[in-house]
GROMACS .gro file of N, CA and C in nm:
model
  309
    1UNK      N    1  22.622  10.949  36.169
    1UNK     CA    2  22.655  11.066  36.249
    1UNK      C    3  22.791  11.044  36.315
    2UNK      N    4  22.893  11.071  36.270
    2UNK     CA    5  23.000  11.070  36.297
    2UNK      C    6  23.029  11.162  36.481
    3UNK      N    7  22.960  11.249  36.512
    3UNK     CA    8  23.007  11.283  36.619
    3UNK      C    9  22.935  11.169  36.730
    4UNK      N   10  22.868  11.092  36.704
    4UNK     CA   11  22.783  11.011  36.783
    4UNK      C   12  22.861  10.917  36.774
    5UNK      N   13  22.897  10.846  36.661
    5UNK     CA   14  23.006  10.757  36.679
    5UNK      C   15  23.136  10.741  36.756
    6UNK      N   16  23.225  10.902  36.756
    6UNK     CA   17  23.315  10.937  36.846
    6UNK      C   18  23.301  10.951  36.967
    7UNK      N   19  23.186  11.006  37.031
    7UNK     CA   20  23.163  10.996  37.146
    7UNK      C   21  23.145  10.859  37.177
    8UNK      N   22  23.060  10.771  37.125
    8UNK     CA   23  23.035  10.631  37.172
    8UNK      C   24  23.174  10.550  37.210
    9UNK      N   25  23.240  10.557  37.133
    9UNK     CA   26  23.401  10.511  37.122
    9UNK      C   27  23.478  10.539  37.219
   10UNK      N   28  23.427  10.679  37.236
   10UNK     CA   29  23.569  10.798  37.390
   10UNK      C   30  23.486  10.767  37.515
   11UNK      N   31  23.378  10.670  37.544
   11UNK     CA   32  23.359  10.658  37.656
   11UNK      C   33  23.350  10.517  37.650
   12UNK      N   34  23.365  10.386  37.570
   12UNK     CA   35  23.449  10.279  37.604
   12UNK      C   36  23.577  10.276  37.629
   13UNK      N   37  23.637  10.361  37.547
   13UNK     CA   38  23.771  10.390  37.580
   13UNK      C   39  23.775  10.455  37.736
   14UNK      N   40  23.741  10.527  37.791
   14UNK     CA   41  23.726  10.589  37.878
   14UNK      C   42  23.710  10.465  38.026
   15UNK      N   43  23.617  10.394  37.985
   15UNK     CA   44  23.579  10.255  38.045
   15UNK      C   45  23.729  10.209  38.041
   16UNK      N   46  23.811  10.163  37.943
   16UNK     CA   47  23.903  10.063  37.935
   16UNK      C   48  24.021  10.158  38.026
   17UNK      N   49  24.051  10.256  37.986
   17UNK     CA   50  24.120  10.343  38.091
   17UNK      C   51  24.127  10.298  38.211
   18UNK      N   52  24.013  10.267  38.261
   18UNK     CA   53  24.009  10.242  38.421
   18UNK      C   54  24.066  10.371  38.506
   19UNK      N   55  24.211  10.343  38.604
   19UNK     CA   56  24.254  10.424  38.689
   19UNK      C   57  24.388  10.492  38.643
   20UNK      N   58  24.400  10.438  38.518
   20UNK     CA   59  24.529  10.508  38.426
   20UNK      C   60  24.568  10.663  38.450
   21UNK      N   61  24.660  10.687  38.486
   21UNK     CA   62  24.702  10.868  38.472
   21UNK      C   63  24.728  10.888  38.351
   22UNK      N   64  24.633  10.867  38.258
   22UNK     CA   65  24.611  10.915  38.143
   22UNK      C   66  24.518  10.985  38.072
   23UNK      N   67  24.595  11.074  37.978
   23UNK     CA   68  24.447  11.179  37.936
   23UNK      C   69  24.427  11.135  37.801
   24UNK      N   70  24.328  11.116  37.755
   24UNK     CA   71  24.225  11.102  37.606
   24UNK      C   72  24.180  11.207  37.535
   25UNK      N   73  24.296  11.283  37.406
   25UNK     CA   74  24.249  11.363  37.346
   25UNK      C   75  24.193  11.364  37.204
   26UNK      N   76  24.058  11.416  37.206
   26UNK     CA   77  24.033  11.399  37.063
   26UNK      C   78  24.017  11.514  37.011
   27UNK      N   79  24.095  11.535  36.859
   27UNK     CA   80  24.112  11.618  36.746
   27UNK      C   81  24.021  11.580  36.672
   28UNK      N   82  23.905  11.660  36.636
   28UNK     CA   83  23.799  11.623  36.487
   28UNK      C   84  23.809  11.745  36.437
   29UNK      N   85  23.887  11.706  36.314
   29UNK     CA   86  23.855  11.843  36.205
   29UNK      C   87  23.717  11.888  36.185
   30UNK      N   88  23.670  12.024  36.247
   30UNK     CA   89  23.549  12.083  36.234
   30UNK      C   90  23.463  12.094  36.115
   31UNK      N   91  23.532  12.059  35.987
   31UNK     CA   92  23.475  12.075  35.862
   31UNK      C   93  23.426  11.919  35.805
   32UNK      N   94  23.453  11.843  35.873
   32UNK     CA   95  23.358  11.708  35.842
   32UNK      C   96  23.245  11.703  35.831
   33UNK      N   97  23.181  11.690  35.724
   33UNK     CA   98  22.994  11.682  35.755
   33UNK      C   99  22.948  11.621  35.828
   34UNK      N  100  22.845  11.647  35.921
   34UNK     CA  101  22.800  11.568  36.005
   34UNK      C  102  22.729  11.454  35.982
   35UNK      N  103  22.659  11.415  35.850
   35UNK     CA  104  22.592  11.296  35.821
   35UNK      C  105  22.691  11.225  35.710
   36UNK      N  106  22.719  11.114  35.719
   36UNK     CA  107  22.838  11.048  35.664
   36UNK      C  108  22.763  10.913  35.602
   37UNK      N  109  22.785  10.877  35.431
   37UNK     CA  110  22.790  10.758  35.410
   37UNK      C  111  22.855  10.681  35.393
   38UNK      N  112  22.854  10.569  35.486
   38UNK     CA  113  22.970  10.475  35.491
   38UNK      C  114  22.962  10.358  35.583
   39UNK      N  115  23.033  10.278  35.644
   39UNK     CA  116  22.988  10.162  35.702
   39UNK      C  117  23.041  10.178  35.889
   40UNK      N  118  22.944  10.232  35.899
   40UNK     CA  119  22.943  10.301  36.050
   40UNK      C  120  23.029  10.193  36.143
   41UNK      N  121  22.975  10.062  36.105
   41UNK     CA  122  23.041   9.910  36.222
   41UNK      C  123  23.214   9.936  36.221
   42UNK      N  124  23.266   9.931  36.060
   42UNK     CA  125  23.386   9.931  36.044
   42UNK      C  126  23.461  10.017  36.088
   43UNK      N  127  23.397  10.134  36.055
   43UNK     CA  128  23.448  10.283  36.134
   43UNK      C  129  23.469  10.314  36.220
   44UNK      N  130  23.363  10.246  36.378
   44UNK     CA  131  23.386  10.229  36.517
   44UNK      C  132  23.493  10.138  36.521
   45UNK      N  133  23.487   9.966  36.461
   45UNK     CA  134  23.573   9.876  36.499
   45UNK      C  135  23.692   9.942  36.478
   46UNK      N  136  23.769  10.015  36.375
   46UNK     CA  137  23.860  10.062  36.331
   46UNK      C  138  23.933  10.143  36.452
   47UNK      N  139  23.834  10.243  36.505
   47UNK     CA  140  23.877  10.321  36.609
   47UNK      C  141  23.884  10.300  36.737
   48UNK      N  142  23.802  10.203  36.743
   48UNK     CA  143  23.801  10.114  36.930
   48UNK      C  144  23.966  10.046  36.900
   49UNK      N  145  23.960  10.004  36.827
   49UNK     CA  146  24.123   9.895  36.795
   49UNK      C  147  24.232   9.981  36.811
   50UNK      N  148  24.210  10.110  36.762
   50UNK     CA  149  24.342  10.167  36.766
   50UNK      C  150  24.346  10.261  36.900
   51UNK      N  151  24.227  10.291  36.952
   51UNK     CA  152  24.239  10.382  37.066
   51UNK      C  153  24.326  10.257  37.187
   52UNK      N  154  24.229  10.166  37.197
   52UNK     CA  155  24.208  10.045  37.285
   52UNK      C  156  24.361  10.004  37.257
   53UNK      N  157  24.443   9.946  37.159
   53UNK     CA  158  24.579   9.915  37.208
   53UNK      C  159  24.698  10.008  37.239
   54UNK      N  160  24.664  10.163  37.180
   54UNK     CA  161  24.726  10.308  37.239
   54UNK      C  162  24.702  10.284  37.371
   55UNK      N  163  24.570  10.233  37.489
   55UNK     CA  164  24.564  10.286  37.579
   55UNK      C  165  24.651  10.150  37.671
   56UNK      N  166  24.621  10.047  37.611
   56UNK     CA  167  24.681   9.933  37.633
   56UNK      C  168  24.825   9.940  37.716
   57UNK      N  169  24.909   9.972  37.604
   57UNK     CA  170  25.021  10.023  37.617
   57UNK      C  171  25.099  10.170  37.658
   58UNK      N  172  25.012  10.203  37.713
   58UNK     CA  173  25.051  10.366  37.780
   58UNK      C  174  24.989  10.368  37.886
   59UNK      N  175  25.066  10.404  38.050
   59UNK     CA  176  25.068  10.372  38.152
   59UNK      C  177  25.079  10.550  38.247
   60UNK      N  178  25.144  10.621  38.179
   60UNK     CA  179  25.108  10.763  38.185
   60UNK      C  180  25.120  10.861  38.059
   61UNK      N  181  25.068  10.958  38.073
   61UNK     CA  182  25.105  11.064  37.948
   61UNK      C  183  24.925  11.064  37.911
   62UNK      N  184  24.955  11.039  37.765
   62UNK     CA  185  24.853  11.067  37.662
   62UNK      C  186  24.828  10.981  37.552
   63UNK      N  187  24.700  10.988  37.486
   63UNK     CA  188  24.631  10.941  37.359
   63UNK      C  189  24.631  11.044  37.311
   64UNK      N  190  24.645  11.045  37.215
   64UNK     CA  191  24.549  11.172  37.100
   64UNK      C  192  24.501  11.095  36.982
   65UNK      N  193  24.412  11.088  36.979
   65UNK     CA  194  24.305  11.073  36.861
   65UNK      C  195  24.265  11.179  36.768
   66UNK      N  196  24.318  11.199  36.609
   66UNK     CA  197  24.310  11.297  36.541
   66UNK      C  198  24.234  11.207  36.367
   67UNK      N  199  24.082  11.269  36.329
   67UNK     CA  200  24.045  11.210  36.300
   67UNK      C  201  23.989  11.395  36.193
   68UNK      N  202  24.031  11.356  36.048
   68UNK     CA  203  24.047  11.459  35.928
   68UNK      C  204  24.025  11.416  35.824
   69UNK      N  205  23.987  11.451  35.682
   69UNK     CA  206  23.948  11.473  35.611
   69UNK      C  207  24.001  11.454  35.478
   70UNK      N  208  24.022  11.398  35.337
   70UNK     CA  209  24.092  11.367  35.234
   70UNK      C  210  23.965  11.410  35.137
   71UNK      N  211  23.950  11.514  35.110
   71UNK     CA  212  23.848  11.572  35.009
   71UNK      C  213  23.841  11.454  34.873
   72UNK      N  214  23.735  11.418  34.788
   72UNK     CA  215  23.798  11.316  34.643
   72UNK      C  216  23.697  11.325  34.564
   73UNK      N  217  23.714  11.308  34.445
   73UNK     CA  218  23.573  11.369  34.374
   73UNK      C  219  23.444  11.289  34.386
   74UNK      N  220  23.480  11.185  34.478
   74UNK     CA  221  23.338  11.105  34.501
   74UNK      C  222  23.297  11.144  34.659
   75UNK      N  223  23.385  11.222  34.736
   75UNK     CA  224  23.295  11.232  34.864
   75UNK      C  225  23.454  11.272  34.933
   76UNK      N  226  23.484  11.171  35.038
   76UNK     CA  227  23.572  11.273  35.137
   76UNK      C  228  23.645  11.118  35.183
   77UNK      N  229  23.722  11.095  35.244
   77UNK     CA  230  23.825  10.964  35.286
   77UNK      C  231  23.838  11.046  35.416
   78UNK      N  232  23.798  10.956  35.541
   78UNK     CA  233  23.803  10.986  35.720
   78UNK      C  234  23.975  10.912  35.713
   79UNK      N  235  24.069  11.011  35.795
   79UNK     CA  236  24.208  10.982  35.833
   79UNK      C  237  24.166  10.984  35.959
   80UNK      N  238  24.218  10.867  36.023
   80UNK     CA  239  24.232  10.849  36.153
   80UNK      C  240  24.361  10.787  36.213
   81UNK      N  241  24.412  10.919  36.281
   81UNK     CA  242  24.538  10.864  36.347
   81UNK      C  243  24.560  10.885  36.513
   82UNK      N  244  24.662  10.787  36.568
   82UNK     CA  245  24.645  10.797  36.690
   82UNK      C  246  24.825  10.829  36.753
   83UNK      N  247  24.844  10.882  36.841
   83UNK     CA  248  24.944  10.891  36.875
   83UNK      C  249  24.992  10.902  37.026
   84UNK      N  250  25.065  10.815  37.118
   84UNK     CA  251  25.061  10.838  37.253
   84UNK      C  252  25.243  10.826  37.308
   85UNK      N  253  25.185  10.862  37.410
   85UNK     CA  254  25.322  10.780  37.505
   85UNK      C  255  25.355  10.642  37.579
   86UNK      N  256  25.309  10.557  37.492
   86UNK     CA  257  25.356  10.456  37.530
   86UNK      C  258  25.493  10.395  37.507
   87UNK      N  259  25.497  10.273  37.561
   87UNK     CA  260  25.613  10.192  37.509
   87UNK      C  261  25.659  10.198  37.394
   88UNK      N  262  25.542  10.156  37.312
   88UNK     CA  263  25.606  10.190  37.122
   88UNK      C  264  25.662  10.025  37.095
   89UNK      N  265  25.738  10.061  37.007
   89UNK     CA  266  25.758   9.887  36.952
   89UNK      C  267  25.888   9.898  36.934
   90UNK      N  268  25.933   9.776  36.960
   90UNK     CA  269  26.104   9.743  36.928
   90UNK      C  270  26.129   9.788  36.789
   91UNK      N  271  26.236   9.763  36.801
   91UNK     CA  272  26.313   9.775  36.642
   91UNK      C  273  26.278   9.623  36.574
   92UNK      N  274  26.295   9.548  36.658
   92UNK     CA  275  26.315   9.394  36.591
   92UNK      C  276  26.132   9.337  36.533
   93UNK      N  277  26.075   9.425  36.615
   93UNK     CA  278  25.896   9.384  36.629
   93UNK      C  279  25.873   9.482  36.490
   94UNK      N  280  25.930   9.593  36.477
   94UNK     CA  281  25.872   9.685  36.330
   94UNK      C  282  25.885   9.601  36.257
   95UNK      N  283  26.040   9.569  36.219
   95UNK     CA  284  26.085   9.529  36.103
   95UNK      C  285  25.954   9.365  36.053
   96UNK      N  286  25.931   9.305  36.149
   96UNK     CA  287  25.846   9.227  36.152
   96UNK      C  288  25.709   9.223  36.096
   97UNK      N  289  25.665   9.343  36.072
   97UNK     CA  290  25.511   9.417  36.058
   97UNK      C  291  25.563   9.456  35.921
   98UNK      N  292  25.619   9.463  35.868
   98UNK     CA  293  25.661   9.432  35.729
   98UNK      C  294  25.742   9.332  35.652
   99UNK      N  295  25.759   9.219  35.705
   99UNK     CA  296  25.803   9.114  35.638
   99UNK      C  297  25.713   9.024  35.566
  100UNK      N  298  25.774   9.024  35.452
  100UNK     CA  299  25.708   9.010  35.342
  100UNK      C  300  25.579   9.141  35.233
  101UNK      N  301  25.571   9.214  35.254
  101UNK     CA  302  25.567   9.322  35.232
  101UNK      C  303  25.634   9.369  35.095
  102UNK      N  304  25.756   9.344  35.097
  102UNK     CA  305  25.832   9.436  34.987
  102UNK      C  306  25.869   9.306  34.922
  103UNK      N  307  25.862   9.297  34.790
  103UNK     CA  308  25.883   9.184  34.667
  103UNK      C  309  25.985   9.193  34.617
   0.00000   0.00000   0.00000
């Protein structure tokens, strides 16, 4: 149950927030089925990780959590993306997150 999962997630997150002047928005494309097969653990870990270092690093503004749909002839692929106002990453730290990468 994917909406059970999101909620479970937006109120640890919510927890980790603490006293942050920050707001937590979540986008779920309405056309997701509600009963989902797939590996529920990975799916939370996936999304606690990415909410949790968005909130990490953002001190005011926003999260947005936007979580959609890749139709495929065996079932559907969950996109989950996150986007805030935080700090963000150097130039010197990107280039880093791909080294070795390209052959």
């Amino acid at each position: 149950n994917l909406a059970s999962t999101i909620n479970d997630v937006i109120n640890m997150a919510m927890t980790r927030k603490g006293d942050k002047n920050i707001e937590i928005i979540v986008r779920v494309d309405p056309t997701i089925p509600k009963g989902l097969i797939g590996d529920e653990l990975r799916i939370r870990q996936i999304i606690i990780n990415l909410l949790t270092n968005a909130i990490k690093f953002t001190n005011k503004g926003c999260v947005v959590l936007k979580i959609s749909q890749t139709k495929q002839d065996y079932g559907i692929n969950l996109n989950v993306s996150i986007k805030d106002t935080g700090i963000g990453i150097s130039d010197e730290n990107i280039e880093k997150l791909y080294e070795g990468c390209i052959n």
